[in-house]
PDB file of C-alpha atoms in Angstrom:
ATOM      1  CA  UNK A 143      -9.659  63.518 -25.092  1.00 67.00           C
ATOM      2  CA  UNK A 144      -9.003  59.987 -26.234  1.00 76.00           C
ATOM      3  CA  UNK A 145     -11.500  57.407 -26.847  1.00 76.00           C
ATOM      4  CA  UNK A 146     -10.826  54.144 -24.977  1.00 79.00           C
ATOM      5  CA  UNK A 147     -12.589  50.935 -26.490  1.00 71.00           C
ATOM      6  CA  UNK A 148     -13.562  48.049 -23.908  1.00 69.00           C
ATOM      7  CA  UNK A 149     -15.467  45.003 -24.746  1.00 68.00           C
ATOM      8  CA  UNK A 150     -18.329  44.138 -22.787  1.00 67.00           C
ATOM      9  CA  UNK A 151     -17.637  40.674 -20.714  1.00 69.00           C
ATOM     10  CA  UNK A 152     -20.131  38.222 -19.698  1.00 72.00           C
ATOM     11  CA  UNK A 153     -19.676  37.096 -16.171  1.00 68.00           C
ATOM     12  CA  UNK A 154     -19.245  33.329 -17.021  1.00 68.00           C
ATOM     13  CA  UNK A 155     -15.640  34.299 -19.028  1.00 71.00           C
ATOM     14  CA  UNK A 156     -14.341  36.458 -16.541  1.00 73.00           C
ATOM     15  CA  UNK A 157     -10.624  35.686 -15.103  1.00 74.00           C
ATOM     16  CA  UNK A 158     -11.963  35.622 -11.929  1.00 74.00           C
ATOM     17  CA  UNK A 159     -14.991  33.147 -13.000  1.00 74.00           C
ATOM     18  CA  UNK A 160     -12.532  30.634 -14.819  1.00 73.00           C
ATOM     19  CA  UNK A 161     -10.292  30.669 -11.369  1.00 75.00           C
ATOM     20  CA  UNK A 162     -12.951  29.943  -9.262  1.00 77.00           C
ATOM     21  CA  UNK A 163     -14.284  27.396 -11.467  1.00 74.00           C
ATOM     22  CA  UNK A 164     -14.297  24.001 -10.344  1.00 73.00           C
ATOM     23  CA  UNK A 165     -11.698  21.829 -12.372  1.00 73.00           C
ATOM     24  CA  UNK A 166     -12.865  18.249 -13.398  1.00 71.00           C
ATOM     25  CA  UNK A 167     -10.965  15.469 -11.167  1.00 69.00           C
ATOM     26  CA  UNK A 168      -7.768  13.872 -12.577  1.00 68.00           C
ATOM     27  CA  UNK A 169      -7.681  10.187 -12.489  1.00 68.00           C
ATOM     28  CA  UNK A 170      -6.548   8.463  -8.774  1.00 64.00           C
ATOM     29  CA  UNK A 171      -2.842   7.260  -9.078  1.00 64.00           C
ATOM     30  CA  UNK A 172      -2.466   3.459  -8.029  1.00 60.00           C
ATOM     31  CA  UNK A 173       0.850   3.394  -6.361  1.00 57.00           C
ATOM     32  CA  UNK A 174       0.407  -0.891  -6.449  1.00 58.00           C
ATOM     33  CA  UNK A 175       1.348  -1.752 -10.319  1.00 57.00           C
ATOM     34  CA  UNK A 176      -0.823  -2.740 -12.824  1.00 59.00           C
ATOM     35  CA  UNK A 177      -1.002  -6.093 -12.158  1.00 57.00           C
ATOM     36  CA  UNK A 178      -4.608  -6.835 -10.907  1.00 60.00           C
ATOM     37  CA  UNK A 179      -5.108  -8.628  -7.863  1.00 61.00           C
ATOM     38  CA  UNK A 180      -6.055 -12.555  -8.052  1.00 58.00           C
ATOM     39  CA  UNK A 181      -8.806 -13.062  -5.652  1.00 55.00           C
ATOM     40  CA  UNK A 182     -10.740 -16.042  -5.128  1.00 55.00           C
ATOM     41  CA  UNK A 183     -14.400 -17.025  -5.437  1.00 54.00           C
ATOM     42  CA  UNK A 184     -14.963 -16.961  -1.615  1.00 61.00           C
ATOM     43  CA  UNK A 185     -14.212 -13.041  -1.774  1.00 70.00           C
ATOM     44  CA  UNK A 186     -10.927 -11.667   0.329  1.00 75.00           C
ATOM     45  CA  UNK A 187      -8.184 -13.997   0.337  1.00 86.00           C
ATOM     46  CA  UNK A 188      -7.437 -15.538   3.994  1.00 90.00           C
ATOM     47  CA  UNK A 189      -3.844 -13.741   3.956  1.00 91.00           C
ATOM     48  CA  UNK A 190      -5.606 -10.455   3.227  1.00 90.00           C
ATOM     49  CA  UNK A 191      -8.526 -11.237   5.743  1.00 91.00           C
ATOM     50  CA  UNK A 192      -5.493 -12.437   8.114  1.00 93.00           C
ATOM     51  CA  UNK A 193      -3.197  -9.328   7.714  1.00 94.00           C
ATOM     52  CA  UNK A 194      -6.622  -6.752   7.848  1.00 93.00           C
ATOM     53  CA  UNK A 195      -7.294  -7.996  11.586  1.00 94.00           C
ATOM     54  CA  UNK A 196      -3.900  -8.038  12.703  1.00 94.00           C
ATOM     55  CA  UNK A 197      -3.861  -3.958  11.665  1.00 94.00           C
ATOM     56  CA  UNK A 198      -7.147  -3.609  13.481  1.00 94.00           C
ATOM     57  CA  UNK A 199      -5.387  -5.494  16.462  1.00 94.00           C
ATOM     58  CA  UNK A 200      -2.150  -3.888  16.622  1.00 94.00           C
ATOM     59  CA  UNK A 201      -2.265  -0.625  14.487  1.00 93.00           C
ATOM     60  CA  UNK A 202       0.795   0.707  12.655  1.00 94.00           C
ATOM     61  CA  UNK A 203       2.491  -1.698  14.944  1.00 95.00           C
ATOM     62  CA  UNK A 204       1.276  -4.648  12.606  1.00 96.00           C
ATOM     63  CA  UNK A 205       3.992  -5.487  10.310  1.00 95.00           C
ATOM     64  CA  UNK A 206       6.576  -5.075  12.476  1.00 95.00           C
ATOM     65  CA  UNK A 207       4.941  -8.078  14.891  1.00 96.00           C
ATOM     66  CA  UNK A 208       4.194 -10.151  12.108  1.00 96.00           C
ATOM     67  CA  UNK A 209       7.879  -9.602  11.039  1.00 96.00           C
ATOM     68  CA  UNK A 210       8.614 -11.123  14.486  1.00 96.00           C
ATOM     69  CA  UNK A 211       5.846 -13.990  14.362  1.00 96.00           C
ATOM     70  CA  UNK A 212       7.385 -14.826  11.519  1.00 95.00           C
ATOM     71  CA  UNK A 213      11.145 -14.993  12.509  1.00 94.00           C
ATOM     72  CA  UNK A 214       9.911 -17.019  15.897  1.00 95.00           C
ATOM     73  CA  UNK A 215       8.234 -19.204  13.579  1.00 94.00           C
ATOM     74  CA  UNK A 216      11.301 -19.875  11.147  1.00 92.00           C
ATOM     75  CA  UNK A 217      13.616 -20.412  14.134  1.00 91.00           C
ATOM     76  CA  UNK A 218      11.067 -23.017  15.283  1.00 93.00           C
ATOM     77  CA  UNK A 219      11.328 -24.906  12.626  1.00 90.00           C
ATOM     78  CA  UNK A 220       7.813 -24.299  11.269  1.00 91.00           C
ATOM     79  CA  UNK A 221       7.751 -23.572   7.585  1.00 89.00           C
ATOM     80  CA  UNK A 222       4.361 -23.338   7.256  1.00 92.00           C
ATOM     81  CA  UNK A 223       3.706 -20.671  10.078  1.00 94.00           C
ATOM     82  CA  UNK A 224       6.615 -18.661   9.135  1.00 93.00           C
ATOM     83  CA  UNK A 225       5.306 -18.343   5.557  1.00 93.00           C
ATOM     84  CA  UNK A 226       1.994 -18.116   7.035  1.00 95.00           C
ATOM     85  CA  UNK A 227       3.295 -14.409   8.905  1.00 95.00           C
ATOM     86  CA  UNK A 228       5.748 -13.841   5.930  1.00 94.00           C
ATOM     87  CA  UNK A 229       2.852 -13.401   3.430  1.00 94.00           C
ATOM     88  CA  UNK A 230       0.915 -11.315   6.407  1.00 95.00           C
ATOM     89  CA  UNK A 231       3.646  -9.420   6.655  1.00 95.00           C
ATOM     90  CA  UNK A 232       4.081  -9.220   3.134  1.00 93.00           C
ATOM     91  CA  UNK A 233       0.636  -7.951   2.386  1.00 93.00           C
ATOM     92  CA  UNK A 234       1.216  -4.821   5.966  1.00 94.00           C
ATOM     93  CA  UNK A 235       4.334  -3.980   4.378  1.00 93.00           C
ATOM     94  CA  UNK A 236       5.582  -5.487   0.858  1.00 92.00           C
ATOM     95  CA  UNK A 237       9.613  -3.621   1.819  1.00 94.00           C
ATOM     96  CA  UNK A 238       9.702  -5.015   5.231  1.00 94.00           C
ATOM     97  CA  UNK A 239       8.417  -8.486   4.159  1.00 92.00           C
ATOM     98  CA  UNK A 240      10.879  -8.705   0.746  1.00 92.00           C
ATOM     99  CA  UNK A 241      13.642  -7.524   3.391  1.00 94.00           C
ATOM    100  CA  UNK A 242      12.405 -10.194   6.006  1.00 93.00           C
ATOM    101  CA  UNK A 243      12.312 -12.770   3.050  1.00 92.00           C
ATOM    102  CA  UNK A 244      15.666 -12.011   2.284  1.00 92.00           C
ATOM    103  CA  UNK A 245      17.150 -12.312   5.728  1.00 91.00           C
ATOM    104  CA  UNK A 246      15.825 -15.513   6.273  1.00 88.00           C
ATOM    105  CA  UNK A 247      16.844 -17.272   3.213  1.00 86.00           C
ATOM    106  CA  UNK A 248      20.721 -15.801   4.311  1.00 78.00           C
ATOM    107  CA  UNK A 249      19.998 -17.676   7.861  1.00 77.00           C
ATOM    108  CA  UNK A 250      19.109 -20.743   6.140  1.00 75.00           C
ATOM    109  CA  UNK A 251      22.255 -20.585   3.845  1.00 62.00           C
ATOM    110  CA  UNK A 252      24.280 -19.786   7.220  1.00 61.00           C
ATOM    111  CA  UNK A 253      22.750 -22.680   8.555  1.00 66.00           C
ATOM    112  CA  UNK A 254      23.532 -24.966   6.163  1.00 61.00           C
TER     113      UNK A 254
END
């Protein structure tokens, strides 16, 4: 009858130990850049504090009524509101407020 030879194993080494083992955490991925984030001495900025309490007010919905603010402001006439909602806009959603950028700067060229 053959002799089999089968080293001893300690518990901690076992397949099943280094599987069940917890694995150290990777570092969190920053889908924004790496371009830190200017903010002055007062704490938030008022666009940021301006675009968090239109998301508490209107949910998911935020952006897209900001986008509108915004155009109702530019077709007003006031520049200083519709870059007001741009940059809230901007902040919900940076696609929707480059896109929403865009299309006004072709109205004022169609204007013109």
């Amino acid at each position: 009858m053959p002799l089999r030879f089968a080293a001893a194993r300690t518990p901690a080494t076992s397949p099943i130990a280094r599987v069940l083992a917890r694995k150290s955490p990777g570092r969190p991925a920053n889908d924004n850049g790496d371009a830190p984030r200017v903010v002055p001495s007062s704490g938030i900025d008022p666009t940021m504090r301006a675009a968090l309490r239109q998301f508490a007010t209107h949910g998911m919905a935020a952006a897209g009524i900001a986008r509108f603010q915004a155009e109702k402001a530019h077709f007003a006439g006031d520049g200083d509101a519709c870059r007001w909602w741009l940059g809230i806009c901007r902040s919900l959603d940076r696609r929707l407020g480059e896109r929403l950028e865009r299309s006004l700067a072709i109205e004022d060229l169609l204007a013109r």
